[in-house]
Amino acid sequence: MESPFSLKNKTLLVTGASSGIGRACAVECAKAGARIVAAGRDEARLGETLSALTGAGHAIVAADISDDAGLGKIVSAVASPLDGIVHCAGISKLRPFAFSAPKNLDAAWRTNAFAPVELTRLLLKKNLLAGGASVVFVASISGRHVAALGQTAYAASKAALCGAAKAMALELSAQKIRVNCICPGAVETPIHKLSGMSDEQIAADKKNYPLARYGTPEEIAYAAIYLLSDAAAWTTGTELVIDGGRTLL
């Protein structure tokens, strides 16, 4: 019998696929049998992702989801209805609350919350989401479960994404389209390394995790595979926390 976790014959869109969690999701989903449409801003790095994908029929699209033209380009690159989406694209910029004026919050809100929700809406409007499709948003424990200094914009945008996903799960249930969030703790990715934390601060922060380490992109990708697969056919509107125990403390 074929594994219920198989993604064979499924076509998936993965955003933020040029690095980090997005690249890991594209690579691991391809290993599970999926055809991948990998989207990201950096065409050269998308090419590296493409070369790492198992199987055939994959495609890449270089586009910035933070602007309408980029969203339109991604929609145009989808040739047939998708069986799933993994929204991984996101940004994190530390800024003290006192300096978090609307103009400084806009980039995080647009990239982390508005863009993935709007992209899903556009694909749905164009009948490019198959009945029974699975939509996975990579959110965060930040905002929903914990908070950190300087993360007003990031935490708020990720919490908003979780709220939107729950409402979408209700509205799209008639089409058997499932919508879920993955809420990771800190993961060893380029975006995390650009957070501005020193090696000493990172070492101290890891002590806040009962498993005494950060996660890996692949560990988040495995969760995405579950939510995309038939094994999660009765799972919608949920937040899957993967954080090495961080939220237990």
PDB file of C-alpha atoms in Angstrom:
ATOM      1  CA  MET A   1       0.000   0.000   0.000  1.00  0.00           C
ATOM      2  CA  GLU A   2       1.142   3.539  -0.739  1.00  0.00           C
ATOM      3  CA  SER A   3       1.978   5.569   2.356  1.00  0.00           C
ATOM      4  CA  PRO A   4      -0.710   8.093   3.395  1.00  0.00           C
ATOM      5  CA  PHE A   5       2.167  10.563   3.739  1.00  0.00           C
ATOM      6  CA  SER A   6       3.039  10.268   0.042  1.00  0.00           C
ATOM      7  CA  LEU A   7       2.748  13.365  -2.164  1.00  0.00           C
ATOM      8  CA  LYS A   8       2.871  11.366  -5.396  1.00  0.00           C
ATOM      9  CA  ASN A   9       0.980  13.026  -8.269  1.00  0.00           C
ATOM     10  CA  LYS A  10       0.449  16.216  -6.264  1.00  0.00           C
ATOM     11  CA  THR A  11       1.469  19.617  -7.651  1.00  0.00           C
ATOM     12  CA  LEU A  12       2.556  22.118  -5.012  1.00  0.00           C
ATOM     13  CA  LEU A  13       3.512  25.768  -4.906  1.00  0.00           C
ATOM     14  CA  VAL A  14       6.226  26.674  -2.401  1.00  0.00           C
ATOM     15  CA  THR A  15       7.020  30.343  -1.782  1.00  0.00           C
ATOM     16  CA  GLY A  16      10.257  31.544  -0.261  1.00  0.00           C
ATOM     17  CA  ALA A  17      11.858  28.528  -1.917  1.00  0.00           C
ATOM     18  CA  SER A  18      15.231  30.144  -2.608  1.00  0.00           C
ATOM     19  CA  SER A  19      16.553  29.372   0.895  1.00  0.00           C
ATOM     20  CA  GLY A  20      15.821  28.242   4.433  1.00  0.00           C
ATOM     21  CA  ILE A  21      12.506  26.620   5.286  1.00  0.00           C
ATOM     22  CA  GLY A  22      11.118  27.265   1.802  1.00  0.00           C
ATOM     23  CA  ARG A  23      13.976  25.443   0.088  1.00  0.00           C
ATOM     24  CA  ALA A  24      13.744  22.554   2.546  1.00  0.00           C
ATOM     25  CA  CYS A  25       9.993  22.270   1.923  1.00  0.00           C
ATOM     26  CA  ALA A  26      10.520  22.197  -1.837  1.00  0.00           C
ATOM     27  CA  VAL A  27      13.290  19.585  -1.614  1.00  0.00           C
ATOM     28  CA  GLU A  28      11.564  17.300   0.891  1.00  0.00           C
ATOM     29  CA  CYS A  29       8.156  17.515  -0.819  1.00  0.00           C
ATOM     30  CA  ALA A  30       9.797  16.550  -4.107  1.00  0.00           C
ATOM     31  CA  LYS A  31      11.381  13.556  -2.368  1.00  0.00           C
ATOM     32  CA  ALA A  32       7.867  12.606  -1.252  1.00  0.00           C
ATOM     33  CA  GLY A  33       6.754  12.555  -4.897  1.00  0.00           C
ATOM     34  CA  ALA A  34       5.371  16.048  -5.536  1.00  0.00           C
ATOM     35  CA  ARG A  35       5.860  18.281  -8.556  1.00  0.00           C
ATOM     36  CA  ILE A  36       7.063  21.654  -7.306  1.00  0.00           C
ATOM     37  CA  VAL A  37       6.514  25.213  -8.469  1.00  0.00           C
ATOM     38  CA  ALA A  38       9.214  27.021  -6.481  1.00  0.00           C
ATOM     39  CA  ALA A  39       8.799  30.783  -6.058  1.00  0.00           C
ATOM     40  CA  GLY A  40      11.242  33.282  -4.605  1.00  0.00           C
ATOM     41  CA  ARG A  41      12.936  36.607  -5.219  1.00  0.00           C
ATOM     42  CA  ASP A  42      16.423  35.363  -6.124  1.00  0.00           C
ATOM     43  CA  GLU A  43      16.479  33.569  -9.480  1.00  0.00           C
ATOM     44  CA  ALA A  44      20.032  32.274  -9.048  1.00  0.00           C
ATOM     45  CA  ARG A  45      19.255  30.693  -5.700  1.00  0.00           C
ATOM     46  CA  LEU A  46      15.985  29.310  -7.077  1.00  0.00           C
ATOM     47  CA  GLY A  47      18.112  27.599  -9.704  1.00  0.00           C
ATOM     48  CA  GLU A  48      20.078  25.965  -6.894  1.00  0.00           C
ATOM     49  CA  THR A  49      16.810  24.797  -5.342  1.00  0.00           C
ATOM     50  CA  LEU A  50      15.659  23.408  -8.688  1.00  0.00           C
ATOM     51  CA  SER A  51      18.865  21.433  -9.101  1.00  0.00           C
ATOM     52  CA  ALA A  52      18.279  19.849  -5.676  1.00  0.00           C
ATOM     53  CA  LEU A  53      14.758  18.613  -6.478  1.00  0.00           C
ATOM     54  CA  THR A  54      14.136  14.909  -7.010  1.00  0.00           C
ATOM     55  CA  GLY A  55      12.015  13.869  -9.976  1.00  0.00           C
ATOM     56  CA  ALA A  56      10.775  15.761 -13.031  1.00  0.00           C
ATOM     57  CA  GLY A  57       8.224  18.401 -13.988  1.00  0.00           C
ATOM     58  CA  HIS A  58       9.369  21.066 -11.529  1.00  0.00           C
ATOM     59  CA  ALA A  59       9.406  24.798 -12.303  1.00  0.00           C
ATOM     60  CA  ILE A  60      10.665  28.017 -10.759  1.00  0.00           C
ATOM     61  CA  VAL A  61       9.308  31.559 -10.837  1.00  0.00           C
ATOM     62  CA  ALA A  62      11.336  34.552  -9.684  1.00  0.00           C
ATOM     63  CA  ALA A  63       8.949  37.053  -8.131  1.00  0.00           C
ATOM     64  CA  ASP A  64       8.627  39.322  -5.106  1.00  0.00           C
ATOM     65  CA  ILE A  65       5.406  38.554  -3.240  1.00  0.00           C
ATOM     66  CA  SER A  66       5.493  41.947  -1.536  1.00  0.00           C
ATOM     67  CA  ASP A  67       4.144  43.698  -4.654  1.00  0.00           C
ATOM     68  CA  ASP A  68       1.097  43.084  -6.821  1.00  0.00           C
ATOM     69  CA  ALA A  69       3.157  42.449  -9.951  1.00  0.00           C
ATOM     70  CA  GLY A  70       5.037  39.693  -8.180  1.00  0.00           C
ATOM     71  CA  LEU A  71       1.836  38.032  -7.020  1.00  0.00           C
ATOM     72  CA  GLY A  72       0.454  38.205 -10.547  1.00  0.00           C
ATOM     73  CA  LYS A  73       3.620  36.640 -11.938  1.00  0.00           C
ATOM     74  CA  ILE A  74       3.333  33.689  -9.583  1.00  0.00           C
ATOM     75  CA  VAL A  75      -0.331  33.139 -10.447  1.00  0.00           C
ATOM     76  CA  SER A  76       0.512  33.257 -14.171  1.00  0.00           C
ATOM     77  CA  ALA A  77       3.223  30.628 -13.667  1.00  0.00           C
ATOM     78  CA  VAL A  78       0.727  28.096 -12.281  1.00  0.00           C
ATOM     79  CA  ALA A  79      -0.392  26.073 -15.289  1.00  0.00           C
ATOM     80  CA  SER A  80      -2.923  23.749 -13.643  1.00  0.00           C
ATOM     81  CA  PRO A  81      -4.843  23.530 -10.358  1.00  0.00           C
ATOM     82  CA  LEU A  82      -2.605  23.069  -7.340  1.00  0.00           C
ATOM     83  CA  ASP A  83      -3.002  20.303  -4.793  1.00  0.00           C
ATOM     84  CA  GLY A  84      -1.269  22.380  -2.162  1.00  0.00           C
ATOM     85  CA  ILE A  85       0.616  25.524  -1.227  1.00  0.00           C
ATOM     86  CA  VAL A  86       3.318  26.059   1.372  1.00  0.00           C
ATOM     87  CA  HIS A  87       3.668  29.759   2.171  1.00  0.00           C
ATOM     88  CA  CYS A  88       7.221  30.136   3.498  1.00  0.00           C
ATOM     89  CA  ALA A  89       8.224  33.609   2.297  1.00  0.00           C
ATOM     90  CA  GLY A  90       8.690  36.034   5.157  1.00  0.00           C
ATOM     91  CA  ILE A  91      10.879  38.737   6.653  1.00  0.00           C
ATOM     92  CA  SER A  92      11.992  39.606  10.166  1.00  0.00           C
ATOM     93  CA  LYS A  93      13.351  43.026  11.064  1.00  0.00           C
ATOM     94  CA  LEU A  94      13.990  43.915  14.683  1.00  0.00           C
ATOM     95  CA  ARG A  95      12.744  47.374  15.611  1.00  0.00           C
ATOM     96  CA  PRO A  96      11.936  48.761  19.082  1.00  0.00           C
ATOM     97  CA  PHE A  97       8.240  49.480  19.570  1.00  0.00           C
ATOM     98  CA  ALA A  98       8.912  53.204  20.046  1.00  0.00           C
ATOM     99  CA  PHE A  99      10.200  53.316  16.465  1.00  0.00           C
ATOM    100  CA  SER A 100       7.502  51.074  14.996  1.00  0.00           C
ATOM    101  CA  ALA A 101       5.644  53.746  13.071  1.00  0.00           C
ATOM    102  CA  PRO A 102       3.214  52.516  10.378  1.00  0.00           C
ATOM    103  CA  LYS A 103       5.746  53.095   7.595  1.00  0.00           C
ATOM    104  CA  ASN A 104       8.170  50.787   9.408  1.00  0.00           C
ATOM    105  CA  LEU A 105       5.549  48.109  10.025  1.00  0.00           C
ATOM    106  CA  ASP A 106       4.245  47.943   6.471  1.00  0.00           C
ATOM    107  CA  ALA A 107       6.966  45.717   4.990  1.00  0.00           C
ATOM    108  CA  ALA A 108       6.516  42.987   7.603  1.00  0.00           C
ATOM    109  CA  TRP A 109       2.734  43.100   7.383  1.00  0.00           C
ATOM    110  CA  ARG A 110       2.698  43.008   3.601  1.00  0.00           C
ATOM    111  CA  THR A 111       5.208  40.176   3.214  1.00  0.00           C
ATOM    112  CA  ASN A 112       4.259  38.036   6.196  1.00  0.00           C
ATOM    113  CA  ALA A 113       0.475  38.402   6.288  1.00  0.00           C
ATOM    114  CA  PHE A 114      -1.129  40.213   3.363  1.00  0.00           C
ATOM    115  CA  ALA A 115       0.854  38.600   0.524  1.00  0.00           C
ATOM    116  CA  PRO A 116       0.282  34.912   1.371  1.00  0.00           C
ATOM    117  CA  VAL A 117      -3.410  35.465   2.037  1.00  0.00           C
ATOM    118  CA  GLU A 118      -3.838  37.507  -1.145  1.00  0.00           C
ATOM    119  CA  LEU A 119      -1.904  34.980  -3.228  1.00  0.00           C
ATOM    120  CA  THR A 120      -4.213  32.233  -1.997  1.00  0.00           C
ATOM    121  CA  ARG A 121      -7.246  34.364  -2.859  1.00  0.00           C
ATOM    122  CA  LEU A 122      -5.968  35.059  -6.375  1.00  0.00           C
ATOM    123  CA  LEU A 123      -5.278  31.388  -7.029  1.00  0.00           C
ATOM    124  CA  LEU A 124      -8.731  30.475  -5.744  1.00  0.00           C
ATOM    125  CA  LYS A 125     -10.365  33.134  -7.921  1.00  0.00           C
ATOM    126  CA  LYS A 126      -8.574  31.724 -10.991  1.00  0.00           C
ATOM    127  CA  ASN A 127      -9.717  28.187 -10.118  1.00  0.00           C
ATOM    128  CA  LEU A 128      -6.101  27.216  -9.537  1.00  0.00           C
ATOM    129  CA  LEU A 129      -6.723  25.489  -6.212  1.00  0.00           C
ATOM    130  CA  ALA A 130      -8.039  21.972  -6.672  1.00  0.00           C
ATOM    131  CA  GLY A 131     -10.869  20.660  -4.554  1.00  0.00           C
ATOM    132  CA  GLY A 132      -9.316  18.935  -1.574  1.00  0.00           C
ATOM    133  CA  ALA A 133      -6.173  21.075  -1.749  1.00  0.00           C
ATOM    134  CA  SER A 134      -4.121  21.857   1.348  1.00  0.00           C
ATOM    135  CA  VAL A 135      -2.885  25.369   2.174  1.00  0.00           C
ATOM    136  CA  VAL A 136      -0.051  25.572   4.693  1.00  0.00           C
ATOM    137  CA  PHE A 137       1.125  28.852   6.198  1.00  0.00           C
ATOM    138  CA  VAL A 138       4.466  28.924   7.978  1.00  0.00           C
ATOM    139  CA  ALA A 139       3.691  31.283  10.866  1.00  0.00           C
ATOM    140  CA  SER A 140       5.584  31.375  14.173  1.00  0.00           C
ATOM    141  CA  ILE A 141       5.247  30.853  17.904  1.00  0.00           C
ATOM    142  CA  SER A 142       6.053  34.585  18.060  1.00  0.00           C
ATOM    143  CA  GLY A 143       2.854  36.572  18.432  1.00  0.00           C
ATOM    144  CA  ARG A 144       0.578  33.596  19.074  1.00  0.00           C
ATOM    145  CA  HIS A 145       2.419  32.013  21.990  1.00  0.00           C
ATOM    146  CA  VAL A 146       5.448  34.109  22.960  1.00  0.00           C
ATOM    147  CA  ALA A 147       6.963  37.525  22.299  1.00  0.00           C
ATOM    148  CA  ALA A 148      10.467  38.961  21.997  1.00  0.00           C
ATOM    149  CA  LEU A 149      12.045  42.386  22.178  1.00  0.00           C
ATOM    150  CA  GLY A 150      11.897  44.321  18.928  1.00  0.00           C
ATOM    151  CA  GLN A 151       9.430  41.972  17.245  1.00  0.00           C
ATOM    152  CA  THR A 152       6.260  44.065  17.288  1.00  0.00           C
ATOM    153  CA  ALA A 153       5.792  43.965  13.513  1.00  0.00           C
ATOM    154  CA  TYR A 154       6.897  40.358  13.065  1.00  0.00           C
ATOM    155  CA  ALA A 155       4.833  38.983  15.953  1.00  0.00           C
ATOM    156  CA  ALA A 156       1.720  40.907  14.934  1.00  0.00           C
ATOM    157  CA  SER A 157       1.962  39.860  11.284  1.00  0.00           C
ATOM    158  CA  LYS A 158       2.436  36.172  12.117  1.00  0.00           C
ATOM    159  CA  ALA A 159      -0.436  36.207  14.628  1.00  0.00           C
ATOM    160  CA  ALA A 160      -2.649  37.828  11.980  1.00  0.00           C
ATOM    161  CA  LEU A 161      -1.716  35.045   9.572  1.00  0.00           C
ATOM    162  CA  CYS A 162      -2.940  32.431  12.062  1.00  0.00           C
ATOM    163  CA  GLY A 163      -6.216  34.277  12.494  1.00  0.00           C
ATOM    164  CA  ALA A 164      -6.769  34.539   8.756  1.00  0.00           C
ATOM    165  CA  ALA A 165      -6.027  30.834   8.322  1.00  0.00           C
ATOM    166  CA  LYS A 166      -8.783  29.854  10.761  1.00  0.00           C
ATOM    167  CA  ALA A 167     -11.377  31.960   8.936  1.00  0.00           C
ATOM    168  CA  MET A 168     -10.190  30.632   5.566  1.00  0.00           C
ATOM    169  CA  ALA A 169     -10.449  27.059   6.847  1.00  0.00           C
ATOM    170  CA  LEU A 170     -14.121  27.631   7.631  1.00  0.00           C
ATOM    171  CA  GLU A 171     -14.979  29.336   4.362  1.00  0.00           C
ATOM    172  CA  LEU A 172     -13.120  26.886   2.114  1.00  0.00           C
ATOM    173  CA  SER A 173     -14.309  23.730   3.849  1.00  0.00           C
ATOM    174  CA  ALA A 174     -17.196  23.379   1.396  1.00  0.00           C
ATOM    175  CA  GLN A 175     -14.582  22.774  -1.317  1.00  0.00           C
ATOM    176  CA  LYS A 176     -12.703  20.379   0.973  1.00  0.00           C
ATOM    177  CA  ILE A 177      -9.772  22.792   0.906  1.00  0.00           C
ATOM    178  CA  ARG A 178      -7.847  22.559   4.179  1.00  0.00           C
ATOM    179  CA  VAL A 179      -5.956  25.505   5.694  1.00  0.00           C
ATOM    180  CA  ASN A 180      -3.432  25.086   8.504  1.00  0.00           C
ATOM    181  CA  CYS A 181      -0.489  26.859  10.102  1.00  0.00           C
ATOM    182  CA  ILE A 182       2.870  25.614  11.254  1.00  0.00           C
ATOM    183  CA  CYS A 183       4.225  27.650  14.164  1.00  0.00           C
ATOM    184  CA  PRO A 184       7.956  27.033  14.525  1.00  0.00           C
ATOM    185  CA  GLY A 185      10.282  28.227  17.219  1.00  0.00           C
ATOM    186  CA  ALA A 186      13.720  29.471  16.172  1.00  0.00           C
ATOM    187  CA  VAL A 187      15.075  27.605  13.157  1.00  0.00           C
ATOM    188  CA  GLU A 188      18.631  27.611  11.813  1.00  0.00           C
ATOM    189  CA  THR A 189      18.041  29.649   8.637  1.00  0.00           C
ATOM    190  CA  PRO A 190      19.664  32.642   6.919  1.00  0.00           C
ATOM    191  CA  ILE A 191      16.842  34.921   8.096  1.00  0.00           C
ATOM    192  CA  HIS A 192      17.554  33.938  11.695  1.00  0.00           C
ATOM    193  CA  LYS A 193      21.277  34.531  11.268  1.00  0.00           C
ATOM    194  CA  LEU A 194      20.462  38.047  10.068  1.00  0.00           C
ATOM    195  CA  SER A 195      18.512  38.806  13.261  1.00  0.00           C
ATOM    196  CA  GLY A 196      21.416  40.758  14.728  1.00  0.00           C
ATOM    197  CA  MET A 197      21.959  38.419  17.672  1.00  0.00           C
ATOM    198  CA  SER A 198      25.564  37.725  18.683  1.00  0.00           C
ATOM    199  CA  ASP A 199      26.892  34.179  19.061  1.00  0.00           C
ATOM    200  CA  GLU A 200      26.733  34.640  22.826  1.00  0.00           C
ATOM    201  CA  GLN A 201      23.097  35.761  22.663  1.00  0.00           C
ATOM    202  CA  ILE A 202      22.190  32.802  20.456  1.00  0.00           C
ATOM    203  CA  ALA A 203      23.887  30.376  22.853  1.00  0.00           C
ATOM    204  CA  ALA A 204      21.962  31.919  25.750  1.00  0.00           C
ATOM    205  CA  ASP A 205      18.688  31.802  23.819  1.00  0.00           C
ATOM    206  CA  LYS A 206      19.092  28.097  23.077  1.00  0.00           C
ATOM    207  CA  LYS A 207      18.957  27.503  26.821  1.00  0.00           C
ATOM    208  CA  ASN A 208      15.296  28.579  26.656  1.00  0.00           C
ATOM    209  CA  TYR A 209      14.583  25.429  24.620  1.00  0.00           C
ATOM    210  CA  PRO A 210      14.119  22.204  26.625  1.00  0.00           C
ATOM    211  CA  LEU A 211      15.719  20.275  23.743  1.00  0.00           C
ATOM    212  CA  ALA A 212      18.671  22.704  23.960  1.00  0.00           C
ATOM    213  CA  ARG A 213      18.843  23.607  20.280  1.00  0.00           C
ATOM    214  CA  TYR A 214      17.100  25.391  17.443  1.00  0.00           C
ATOM    215  CA  GLY A 215      15.184  23.463  14.813  1.00  0.00           C
ATOM    216  CA  THR A 216      16.306  22.633  11.290  1.00  0.00           C
ATOM    217  CA  PRO A 217      14.483  23.635   8.093  1.00  0.00           C
ATOM    218  CA  GLU A 218      13.947  19.964   7.293  1.00  0.00           C
ATOM    219  CA  GLU A 219      12.068  19.412  10.547  1.00  0.00           C
ATOM    220  CA  ILE A 220       9.570  22.079   9.508  1.00  0.00           C
ATOM    221  CA  ALA A 221       9.371  20.585   6.017  1.00  0.00           C
ATOM    222  CA  TYR A 222       8.384  17.196   7.451  1.00  0.00           C
ATOM    223  CA  ALA A 223       5.456  18.862   9.212  1.00  0.00           C
ATOM    224  CA  ALA A 224       4.434  20.502   5.948  1.00  0.00           C
ATOM    225  CA  ILE A 225       4.494  17.106   4.226  1.00  0.00           C
ATOM    226  CA  TYR A 226       2.086  15.774   6.835  1.00  0.00           C
ATOM    227  CA  LEU A 227      -0.339  18.682   6.379  1.00  0.00           C
ATOM    228  CA  LEU A 228      -0.142  18.426   2.579  1.00  0.00           C
ATOM    229  CA  SER A 229      -0.675  14.667   2.533  1.00  0.00           C
ATOM    230  CA  ASP A 230      -3.791  12.529   2.751  1.00  0.00           C
ATOM    231  CA  ALA A 231      -2.688  11.595   6.269  1.00  0.00           C
ATOM    232  CA  ALA A 232      -4.004  15.027   7.347  1.00  0.00           C
ATOM    233  CA  ALA A 233      -7.308  14.776   5.466  1.00  0.00           C
ATOM    234  CA  TRP A 234      -9.244  15.568   8.665  1.00  0.00           C
ATOM    235  CA  THR A 235      -6.961  18.365   9.816  1.00  0.00           C
ATOM    236  CA  THR A 236      -7.934  21.962   9.133  1.00  0.00           C
ATOM    237  CA  GLY A 237      -7.862  25.281  10.962  1.00  0.00           C
ATOM    238  CA  THR A 238      -5.128  24.153  13.317  1.00  0.00           C
ATOM    239  CA  GLU A 239      -1.751  25.494  14.442  1.00  0.00           C
ATOM    240  CA  LEU A 240       0.976  22.882  14.612  1.00  0.00           C
ATOM    241  CA  VAL A 241       3.584  24.098  17.104  1.00  0.00           C
ATOM    242  CA  ILE A 242       7.114  22.774  16.471  1.00  0.00           C
ATOM    243  CA  ASP A 243       9.429  24.493  18.902  1.00  0.00           C
ATOM    244  CA  GLY A 244      11.639  22.064  20.805  1.00  0.00           C
ATOM    245  CA  GLY A 245       9.493  22.712  23.864  1.00  0.00           C
ATOM    246  CA  ARG A 246      10.051  26.484  23.928  1.00  0.00           C
ATOM    247  CA  THR A 247       6.434  27.314  24.743  1.00  0.00           C
ATOM    248  CA  LEU A 248       6.428  24.949  27.723  1.00  0.00           C
ATOM    249  CA  LEU A 249       8.542  27.374  29.714  1.00  0.00           C
TER     250      LEU A 249
END
